[in-house]
Coordinates of C-alpha atoms (C1' of nucleotides) in Angstrom, one line a residue:
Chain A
X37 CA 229.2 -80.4 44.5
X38 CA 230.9 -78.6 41.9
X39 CA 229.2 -75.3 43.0
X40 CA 231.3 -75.2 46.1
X41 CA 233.7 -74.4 43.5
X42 CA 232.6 -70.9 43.2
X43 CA 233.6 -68.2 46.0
X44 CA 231.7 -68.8 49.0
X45 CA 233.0 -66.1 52.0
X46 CA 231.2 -64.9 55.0
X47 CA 231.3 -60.9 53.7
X48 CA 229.1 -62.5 50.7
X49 CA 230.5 -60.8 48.1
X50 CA 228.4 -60.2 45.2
X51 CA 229.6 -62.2 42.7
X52 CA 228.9 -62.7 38.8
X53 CA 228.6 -66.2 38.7
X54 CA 225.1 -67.4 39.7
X55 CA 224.7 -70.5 41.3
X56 CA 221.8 -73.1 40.1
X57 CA 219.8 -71.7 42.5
X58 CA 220.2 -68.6 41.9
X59 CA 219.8 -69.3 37.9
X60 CA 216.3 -71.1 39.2
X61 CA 215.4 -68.0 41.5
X62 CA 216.4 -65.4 38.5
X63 CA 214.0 -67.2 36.1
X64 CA 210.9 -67.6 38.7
X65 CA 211.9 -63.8 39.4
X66 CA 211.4 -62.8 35.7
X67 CA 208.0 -65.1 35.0
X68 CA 206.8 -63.6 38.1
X69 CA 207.1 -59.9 36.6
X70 CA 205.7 -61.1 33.5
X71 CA 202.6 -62.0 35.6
X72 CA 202.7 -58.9 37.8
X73 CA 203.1 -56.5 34.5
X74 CA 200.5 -59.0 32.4
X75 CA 197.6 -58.9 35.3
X76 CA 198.1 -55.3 35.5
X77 CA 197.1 -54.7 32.3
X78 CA 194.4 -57.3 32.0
X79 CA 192.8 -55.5 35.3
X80 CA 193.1 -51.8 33.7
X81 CA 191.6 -52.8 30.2
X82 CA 190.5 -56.1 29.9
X83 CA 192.3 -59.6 28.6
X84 CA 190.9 -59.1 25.2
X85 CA 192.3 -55.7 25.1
X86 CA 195.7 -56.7 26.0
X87 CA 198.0 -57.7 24.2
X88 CA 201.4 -60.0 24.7
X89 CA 203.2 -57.5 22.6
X90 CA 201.7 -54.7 25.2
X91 CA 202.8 -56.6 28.4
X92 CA 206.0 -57.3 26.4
X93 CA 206.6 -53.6 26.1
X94 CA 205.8 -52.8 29.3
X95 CA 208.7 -55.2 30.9
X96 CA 210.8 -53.3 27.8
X97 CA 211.6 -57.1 26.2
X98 CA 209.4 -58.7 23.3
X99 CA 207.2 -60.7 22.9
X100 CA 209.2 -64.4 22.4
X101 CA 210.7 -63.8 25.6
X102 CA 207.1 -63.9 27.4
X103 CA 206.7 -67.3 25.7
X104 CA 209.6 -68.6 26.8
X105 CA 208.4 -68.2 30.1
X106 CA 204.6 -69.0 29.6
X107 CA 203.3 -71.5 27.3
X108 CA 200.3 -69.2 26.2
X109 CA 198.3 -66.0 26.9
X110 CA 195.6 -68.1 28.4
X111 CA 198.4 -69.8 30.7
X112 CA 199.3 -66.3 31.8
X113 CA 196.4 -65.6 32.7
X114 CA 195.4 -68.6 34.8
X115 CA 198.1 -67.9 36.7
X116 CA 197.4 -64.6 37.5
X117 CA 193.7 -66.0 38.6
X118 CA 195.4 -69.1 40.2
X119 CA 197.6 -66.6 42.6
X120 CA 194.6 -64.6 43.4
X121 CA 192.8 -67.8 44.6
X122 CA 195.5 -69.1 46.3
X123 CA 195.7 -65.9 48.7
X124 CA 191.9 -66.7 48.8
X125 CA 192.3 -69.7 49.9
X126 CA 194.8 -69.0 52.7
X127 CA 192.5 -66.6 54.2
X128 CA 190.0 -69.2 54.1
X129 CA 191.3 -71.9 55.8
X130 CA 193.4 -69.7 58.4
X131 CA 189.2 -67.9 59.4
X132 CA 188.4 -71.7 59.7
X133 CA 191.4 -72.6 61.8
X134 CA 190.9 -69.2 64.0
X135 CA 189.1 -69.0 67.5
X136 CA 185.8 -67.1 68.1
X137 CA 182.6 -67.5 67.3
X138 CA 181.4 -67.9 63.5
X139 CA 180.7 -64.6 63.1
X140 CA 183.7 -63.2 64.2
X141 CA 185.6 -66.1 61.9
X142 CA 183.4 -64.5 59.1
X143 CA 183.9 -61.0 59.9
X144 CA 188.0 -61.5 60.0
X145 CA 187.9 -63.9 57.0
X146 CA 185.6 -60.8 54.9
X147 CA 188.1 -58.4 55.8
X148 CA 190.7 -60.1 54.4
X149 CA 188.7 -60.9 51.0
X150 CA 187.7 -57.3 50.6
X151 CA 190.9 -56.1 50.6
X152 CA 192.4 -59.6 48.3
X153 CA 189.5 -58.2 46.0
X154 CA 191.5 -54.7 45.6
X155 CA 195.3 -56.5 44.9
X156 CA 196.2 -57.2 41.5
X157 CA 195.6 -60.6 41.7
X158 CA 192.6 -61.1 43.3
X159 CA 191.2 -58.3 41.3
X160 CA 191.9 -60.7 38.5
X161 CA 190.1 -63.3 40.0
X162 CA 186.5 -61.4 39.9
X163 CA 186.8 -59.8 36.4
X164 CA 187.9 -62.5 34.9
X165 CA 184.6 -63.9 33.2
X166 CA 184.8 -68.1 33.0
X167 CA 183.9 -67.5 29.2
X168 CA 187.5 -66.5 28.2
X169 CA 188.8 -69.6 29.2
X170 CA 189.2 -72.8 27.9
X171 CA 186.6 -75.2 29.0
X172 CA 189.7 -77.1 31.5
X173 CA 190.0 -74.0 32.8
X174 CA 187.0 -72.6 33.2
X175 CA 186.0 -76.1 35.6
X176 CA 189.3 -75.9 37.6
X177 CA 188.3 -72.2 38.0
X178 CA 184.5 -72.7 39.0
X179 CA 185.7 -75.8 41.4
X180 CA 188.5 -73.6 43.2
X181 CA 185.7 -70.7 43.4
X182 CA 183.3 -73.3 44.8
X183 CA 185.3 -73.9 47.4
X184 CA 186.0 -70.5 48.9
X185 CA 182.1 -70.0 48.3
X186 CA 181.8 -73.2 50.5
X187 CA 184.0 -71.9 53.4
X188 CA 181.6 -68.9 53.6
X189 CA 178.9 -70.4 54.0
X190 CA 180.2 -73.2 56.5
X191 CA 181.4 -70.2 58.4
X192 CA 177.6 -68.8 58.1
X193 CA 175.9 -72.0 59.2
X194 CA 178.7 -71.9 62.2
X195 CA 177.5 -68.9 62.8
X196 CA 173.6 -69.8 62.8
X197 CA 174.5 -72.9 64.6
X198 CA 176.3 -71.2 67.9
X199 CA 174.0 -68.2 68.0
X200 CA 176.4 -64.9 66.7
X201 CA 174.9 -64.7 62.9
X202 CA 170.7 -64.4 62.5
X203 CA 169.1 -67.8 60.7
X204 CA 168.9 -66.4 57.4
X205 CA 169.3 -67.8 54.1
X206 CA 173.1 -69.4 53.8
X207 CA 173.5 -69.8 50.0
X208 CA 171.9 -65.8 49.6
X209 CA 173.7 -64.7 52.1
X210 CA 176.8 -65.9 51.1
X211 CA 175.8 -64.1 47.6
X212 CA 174.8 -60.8 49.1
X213 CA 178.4 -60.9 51.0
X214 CA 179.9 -61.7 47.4
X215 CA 178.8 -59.6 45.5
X216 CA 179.2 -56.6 47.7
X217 CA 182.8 -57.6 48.3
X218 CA 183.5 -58.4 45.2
X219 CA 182.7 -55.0 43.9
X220 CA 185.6 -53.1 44.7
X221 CA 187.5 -55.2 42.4
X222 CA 185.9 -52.9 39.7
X223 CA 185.6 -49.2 41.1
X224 CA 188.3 -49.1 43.7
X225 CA 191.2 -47.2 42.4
X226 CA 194.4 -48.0 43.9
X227 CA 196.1 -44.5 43.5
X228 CA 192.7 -43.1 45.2
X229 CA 192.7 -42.2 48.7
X230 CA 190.7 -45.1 50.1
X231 CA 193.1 -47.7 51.1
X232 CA 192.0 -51.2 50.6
X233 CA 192.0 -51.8 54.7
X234 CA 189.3 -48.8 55.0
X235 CA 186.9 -50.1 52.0
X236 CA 187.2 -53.3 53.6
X237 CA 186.2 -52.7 57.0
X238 CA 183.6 -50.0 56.0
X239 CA 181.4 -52.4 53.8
X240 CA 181.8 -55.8 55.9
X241 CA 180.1 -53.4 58.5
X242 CA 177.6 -52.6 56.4
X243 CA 177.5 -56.3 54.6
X244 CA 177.4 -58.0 57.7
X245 CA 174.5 -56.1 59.3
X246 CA 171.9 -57.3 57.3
X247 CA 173.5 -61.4 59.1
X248 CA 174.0 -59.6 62.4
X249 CA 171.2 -61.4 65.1
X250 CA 168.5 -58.6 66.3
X251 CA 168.8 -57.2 69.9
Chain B
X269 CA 147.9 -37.9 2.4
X270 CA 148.8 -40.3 -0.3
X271 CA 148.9 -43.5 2.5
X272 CA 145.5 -42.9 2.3
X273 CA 144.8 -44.4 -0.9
X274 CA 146.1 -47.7 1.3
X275 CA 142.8 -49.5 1.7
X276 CA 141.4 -48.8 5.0
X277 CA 138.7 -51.2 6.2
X278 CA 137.1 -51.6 9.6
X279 CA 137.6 -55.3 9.0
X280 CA 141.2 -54.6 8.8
X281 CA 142.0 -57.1 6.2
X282 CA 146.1 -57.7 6.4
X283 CA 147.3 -56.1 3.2
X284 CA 150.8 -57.1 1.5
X285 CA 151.3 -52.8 0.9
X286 CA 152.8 -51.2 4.1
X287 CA 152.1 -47.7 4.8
X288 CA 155.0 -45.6 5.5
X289 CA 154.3 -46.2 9.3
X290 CA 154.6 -50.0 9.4
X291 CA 157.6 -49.9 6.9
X292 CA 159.0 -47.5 9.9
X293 CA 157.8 -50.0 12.4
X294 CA 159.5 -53.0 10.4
X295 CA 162.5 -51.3 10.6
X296 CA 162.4 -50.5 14.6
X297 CA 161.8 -54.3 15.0
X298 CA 164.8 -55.6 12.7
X299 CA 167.0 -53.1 14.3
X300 CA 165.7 -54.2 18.0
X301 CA 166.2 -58.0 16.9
X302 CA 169.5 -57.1 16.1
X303 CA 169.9 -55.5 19.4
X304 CA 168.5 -58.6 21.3
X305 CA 170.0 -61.2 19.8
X306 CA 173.7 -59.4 19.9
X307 CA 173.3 -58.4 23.8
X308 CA 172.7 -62.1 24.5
X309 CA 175.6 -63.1 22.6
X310 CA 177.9 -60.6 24.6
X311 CA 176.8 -61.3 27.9
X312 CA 177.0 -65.3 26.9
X313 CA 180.4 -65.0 25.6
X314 CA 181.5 -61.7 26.4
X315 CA 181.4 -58.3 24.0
X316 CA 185.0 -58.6 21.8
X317 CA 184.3 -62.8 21.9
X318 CA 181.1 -62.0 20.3
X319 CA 182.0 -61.2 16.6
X320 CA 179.0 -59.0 14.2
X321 CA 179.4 -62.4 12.0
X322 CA 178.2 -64.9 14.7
X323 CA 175.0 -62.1 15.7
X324 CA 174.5 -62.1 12.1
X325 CA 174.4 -65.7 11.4
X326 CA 172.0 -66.0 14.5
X327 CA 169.7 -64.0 13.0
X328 CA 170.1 -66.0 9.3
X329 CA 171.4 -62.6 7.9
X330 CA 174.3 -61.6 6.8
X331 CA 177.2 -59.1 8.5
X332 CA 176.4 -55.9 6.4
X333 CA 172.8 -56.1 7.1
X334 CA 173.5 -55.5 10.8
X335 CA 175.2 -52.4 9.4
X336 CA 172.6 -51.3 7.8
X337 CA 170.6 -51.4 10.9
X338 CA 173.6 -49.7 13.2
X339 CA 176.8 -47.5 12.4
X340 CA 179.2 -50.2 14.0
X341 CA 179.9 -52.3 16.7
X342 CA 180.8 -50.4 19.5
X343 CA 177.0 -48.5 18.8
X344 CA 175.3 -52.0 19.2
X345 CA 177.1 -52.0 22.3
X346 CA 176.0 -48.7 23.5
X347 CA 172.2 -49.4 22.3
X348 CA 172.3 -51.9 24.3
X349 CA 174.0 -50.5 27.4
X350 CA 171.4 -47.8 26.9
X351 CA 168.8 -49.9 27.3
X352 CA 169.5 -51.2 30.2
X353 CA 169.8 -47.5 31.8
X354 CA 166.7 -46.4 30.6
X355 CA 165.5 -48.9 32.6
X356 CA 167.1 -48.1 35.7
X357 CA 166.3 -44.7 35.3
X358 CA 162.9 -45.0 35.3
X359 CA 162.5 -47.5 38.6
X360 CA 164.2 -44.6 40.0
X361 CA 162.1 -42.1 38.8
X362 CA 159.4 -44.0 39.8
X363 CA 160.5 -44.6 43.2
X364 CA 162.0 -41.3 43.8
X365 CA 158.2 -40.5 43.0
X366 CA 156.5 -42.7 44.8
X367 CA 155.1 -42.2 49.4
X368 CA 156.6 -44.4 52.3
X369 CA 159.4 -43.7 54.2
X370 CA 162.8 -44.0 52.7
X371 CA 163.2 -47.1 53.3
X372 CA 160.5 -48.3 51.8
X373 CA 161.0 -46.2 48.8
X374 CA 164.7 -47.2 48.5
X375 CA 163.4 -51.0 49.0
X376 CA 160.7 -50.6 46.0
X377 CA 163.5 -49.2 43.9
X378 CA 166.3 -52.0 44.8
X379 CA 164.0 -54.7 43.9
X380 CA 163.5 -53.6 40.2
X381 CA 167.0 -52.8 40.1
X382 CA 167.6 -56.4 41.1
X383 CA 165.4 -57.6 38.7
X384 CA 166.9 -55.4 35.8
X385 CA 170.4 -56.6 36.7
X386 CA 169.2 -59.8 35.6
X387 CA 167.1 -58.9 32.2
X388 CA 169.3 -59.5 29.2
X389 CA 169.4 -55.6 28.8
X390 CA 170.6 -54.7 32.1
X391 CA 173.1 -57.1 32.8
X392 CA 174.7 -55.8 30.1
X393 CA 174.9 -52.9 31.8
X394 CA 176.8 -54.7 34.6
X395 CA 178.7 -56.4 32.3
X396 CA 180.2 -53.9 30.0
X397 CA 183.5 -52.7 31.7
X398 CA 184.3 -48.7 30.9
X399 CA 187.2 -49.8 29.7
X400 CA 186.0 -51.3 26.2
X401 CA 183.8 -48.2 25.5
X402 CA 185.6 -45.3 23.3
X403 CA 186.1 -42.5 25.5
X404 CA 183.0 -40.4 24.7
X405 CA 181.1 -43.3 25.3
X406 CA 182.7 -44.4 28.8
X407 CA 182.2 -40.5 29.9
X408 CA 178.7 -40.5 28.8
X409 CA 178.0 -44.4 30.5
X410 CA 179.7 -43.1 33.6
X411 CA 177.1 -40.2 33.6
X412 CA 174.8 -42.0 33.6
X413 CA 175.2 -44.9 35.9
X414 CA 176.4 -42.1 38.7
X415 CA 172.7 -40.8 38.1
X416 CA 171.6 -44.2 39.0
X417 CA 173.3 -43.8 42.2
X418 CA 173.0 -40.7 43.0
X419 CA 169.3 -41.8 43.6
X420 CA 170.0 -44.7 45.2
X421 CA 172.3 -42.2 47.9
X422 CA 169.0 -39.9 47.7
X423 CA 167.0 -42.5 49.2
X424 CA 169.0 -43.0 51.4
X425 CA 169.6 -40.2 52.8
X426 CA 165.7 -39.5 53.3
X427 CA 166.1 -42.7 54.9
X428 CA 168.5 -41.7 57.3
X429 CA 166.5 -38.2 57.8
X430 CA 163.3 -39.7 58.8
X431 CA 164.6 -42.0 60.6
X432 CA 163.7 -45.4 58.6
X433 CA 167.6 -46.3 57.7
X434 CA 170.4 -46.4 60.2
X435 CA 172.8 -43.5 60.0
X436 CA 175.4 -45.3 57.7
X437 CA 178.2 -44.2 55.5
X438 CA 175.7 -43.0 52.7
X439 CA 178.7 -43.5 50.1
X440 CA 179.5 -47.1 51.4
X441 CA 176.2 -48.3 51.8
X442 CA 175.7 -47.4 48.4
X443 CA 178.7 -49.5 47.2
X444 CA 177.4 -52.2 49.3
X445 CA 174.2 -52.6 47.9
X446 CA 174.9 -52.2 44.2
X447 CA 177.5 -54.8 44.7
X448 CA 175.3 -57.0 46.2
X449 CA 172.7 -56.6 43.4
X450 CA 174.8 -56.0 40.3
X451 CA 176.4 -59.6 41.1
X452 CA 173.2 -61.9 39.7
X453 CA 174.5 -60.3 36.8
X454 CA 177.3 -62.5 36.8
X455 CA 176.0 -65.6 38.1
X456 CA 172.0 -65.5 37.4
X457 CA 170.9 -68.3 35.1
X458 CA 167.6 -67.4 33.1
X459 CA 166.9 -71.1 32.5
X460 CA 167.9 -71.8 36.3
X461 CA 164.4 -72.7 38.8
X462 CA 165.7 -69.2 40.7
X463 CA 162.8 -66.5 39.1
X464 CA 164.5 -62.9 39.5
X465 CA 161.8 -61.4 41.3
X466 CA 162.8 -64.6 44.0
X467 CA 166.3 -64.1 44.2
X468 CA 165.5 -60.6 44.4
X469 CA 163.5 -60.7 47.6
X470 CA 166.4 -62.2 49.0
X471 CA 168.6 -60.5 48.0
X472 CA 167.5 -57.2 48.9
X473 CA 166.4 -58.6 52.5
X474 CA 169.7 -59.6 53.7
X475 CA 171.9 -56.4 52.2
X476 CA 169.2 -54.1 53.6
X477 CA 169.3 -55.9 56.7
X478 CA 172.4 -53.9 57.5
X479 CA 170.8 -50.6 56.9
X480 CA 167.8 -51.1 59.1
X481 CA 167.4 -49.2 62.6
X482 CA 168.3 -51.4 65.4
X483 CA 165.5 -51.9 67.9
Chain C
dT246 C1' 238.1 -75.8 24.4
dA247 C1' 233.8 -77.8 22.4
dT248 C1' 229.1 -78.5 23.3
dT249 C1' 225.0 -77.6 25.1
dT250 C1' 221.6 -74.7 27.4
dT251 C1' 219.4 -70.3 28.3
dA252 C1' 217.8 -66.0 27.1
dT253 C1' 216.6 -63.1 23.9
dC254 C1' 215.7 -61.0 19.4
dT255 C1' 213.9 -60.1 14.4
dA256 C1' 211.0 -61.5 11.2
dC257 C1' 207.7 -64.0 10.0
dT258 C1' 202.7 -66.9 9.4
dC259 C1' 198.1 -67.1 9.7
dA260 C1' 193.3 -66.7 11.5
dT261 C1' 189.9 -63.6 13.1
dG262 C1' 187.0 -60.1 12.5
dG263 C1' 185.7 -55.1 11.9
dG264 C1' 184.3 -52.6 8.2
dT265 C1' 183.4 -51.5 3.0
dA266 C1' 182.5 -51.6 -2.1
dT267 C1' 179.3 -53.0 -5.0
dA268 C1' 175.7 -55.8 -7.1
dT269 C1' 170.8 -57.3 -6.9
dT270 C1' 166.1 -57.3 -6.2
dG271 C1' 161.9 -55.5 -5.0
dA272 C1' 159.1 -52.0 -3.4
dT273 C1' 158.0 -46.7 -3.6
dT274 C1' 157.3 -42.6 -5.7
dG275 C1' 156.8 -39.2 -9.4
Chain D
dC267 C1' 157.1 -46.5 -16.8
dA268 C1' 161.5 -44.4 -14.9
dA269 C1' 164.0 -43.1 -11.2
dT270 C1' 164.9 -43.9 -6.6
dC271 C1' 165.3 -46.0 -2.3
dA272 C1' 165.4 -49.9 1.0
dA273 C1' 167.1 -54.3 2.2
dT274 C1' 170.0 -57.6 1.5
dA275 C1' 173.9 -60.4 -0.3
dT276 C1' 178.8 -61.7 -1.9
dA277 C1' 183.2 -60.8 -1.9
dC278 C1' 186.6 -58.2 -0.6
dC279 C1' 190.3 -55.1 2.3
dC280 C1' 193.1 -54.6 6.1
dA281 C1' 194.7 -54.2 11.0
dT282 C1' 195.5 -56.7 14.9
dG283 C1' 197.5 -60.1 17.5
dA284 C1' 198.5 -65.0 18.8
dG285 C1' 201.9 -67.9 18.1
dT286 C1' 206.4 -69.8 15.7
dA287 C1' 211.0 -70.3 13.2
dG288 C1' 215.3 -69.5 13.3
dA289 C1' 219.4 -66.6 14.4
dT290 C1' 222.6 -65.0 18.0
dA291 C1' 225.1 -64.4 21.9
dA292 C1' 226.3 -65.4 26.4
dA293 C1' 226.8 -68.6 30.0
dA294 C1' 227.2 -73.2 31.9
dT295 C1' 229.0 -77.8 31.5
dA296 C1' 231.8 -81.5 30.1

DNA sequence: TATTTTATCTACTCATGGGTATATTGATTG
DNA sequence: CAATCAATATACCCATGAGTAGATAAAATA
């Protein structure tokens, strides 16, 4: 253990020499603002539109340094879409894992879609079109879609099954819900006054109605 | 009148000489080709993956011919974009025009929106972010999609005020239901077994479902 | 201390693609 | 028939931007 070597006191005083895992945490730090300053930019005008040398700028270093973090633009963006899905993914399977009835798994698993829809990454996910990527991509990225898409509608058919959501149409109502969710990843403004939360739980209301069984 | 001295039979025998009308009407048609065949290129492959070349070559012409037919890219774009809002103006018109209770009149209406949204002109609409427009183009596209749903907030407001729509958030509900029926933009196939006017129906069923008066 | 590794830069290459200059041909017009 | 105009092509210019080569300097390691 040669990193024993360097100070180690209870007052932890900050000290110059970085351990390995700090060296490890620094880098993942620095690829991680790449992402955060490269998403941003891909969300406010496009991946086309954006260059490496723009996102470069924007962290004040050049371009080089971005690839020796990332192999490629396109690997920059798939992980900007791959953390968005992740998040997705996690609110997924926690709705499924929850107590309640279906539609009150689906109703707490929306909420937190809406408002993934309006963060930087998941906003990523919905505008990025499956035509900018590579064809590897572009499955991987239809599969992981696919199965977010399939938790919503196993949540529906729960739903159905135990009486709290009407007997409608799963796949359409699982695109109706999409696509009014997914929206806000192109009109809501996050310096606007609307925060994510009240979007959210203003059109599952609304989105959910038309699912909602009839008195 | 010189055109006149173009014969003119009853018979109407087709004639290799074109009167200054169908030389006009030759033109409209190249140029609407060109409009066609590039609008399906950009919502295939997106608009800055789609180059003037590969529209050009899949019309068997040649780059500055589509020039000749349009000032530049970005007004190909915009023809197109326009196209699609004529359309949408019109089923709005039309519906704004039309009797029945709000409802019904906002249910007309959303149905040939849905239906547009999946014509190769109005899914370009959908498709086409602000944010690859020149300014004077985005403020004039913002125009005129907000007319577009200023309508839609019409109807349902006249909805509301004789009493055929639930008292909703008018702005919301608004969201909420373009979202719903912009997103076949995305994920329509034309060659799918789904018609438009199907997906449509169901569409608009279960989103409206949330705006109908409970019994 | 010598060597290697990490982080970063400057300065390139090179393909793509928007847009243009200009030639050609055939029809239109005077 | 001459002059013009319309439609099209070939061959180009030039900016942008992805990606790379290679230098440098500092830190880590042996």
């Amino acid at each position: 253990m040669p990193k024993s070597a360097v100070p180690v006191s209870d007052t932890a005083l900050p000290s110059p020499f970085r351990s390995k895992a700090e060296r490890e945490q620094d880098r993942a730090d620095k690829r991680e603002a790449v992402l955060l300053a490269a998403v941003r930019m891909f969300n406010a005008r496009g991946y086309h539109a954006t260059s490496l040398d723009d996102v470069a700028a924007s962290l004040g270093v050049s371009k080089p340094t971005i690839y020796h973090y990332l192999g490629n633009k396109e690997q920059v963006l798939v992980e900007c879409v791959n953390r968005g899905l992740s998040m997705l993914r996690e609110a997924a399977d926690a709705a499924a894992g929850a107590a309640g009835s279906g539609h009150d798994r689906l109703r707490a698993f929306l909420l937190r879609y809406a408002c993934i829809n309006m963060d930087d990454f998941g906003r990523c996910v919905i505008r990025t079109n499956e035509e900018v990527l590579s064809m590897d991509s572009a499955t991987r990225f239809r599969a992981r879609k696919r199965e977010i898409d399939d938790a919503v509608r196993g949540m529906i058919a729960e739903g159905i099954a135990d009486g709290s959501i009407a007997p409608v149409d799963i796949r359409f109502a699982s695109f109706t819900l999409a696509g009014a969710l997914n929206w806000p990843a192109r009109w809501h403004d996050p310096d606007g006054p609307l925060s994510p939360q009240e979007v959210a739980e203003k059109l599952v209301d609304i989105a959910l109605g038309g699912l909602t069984p009839r008195g």
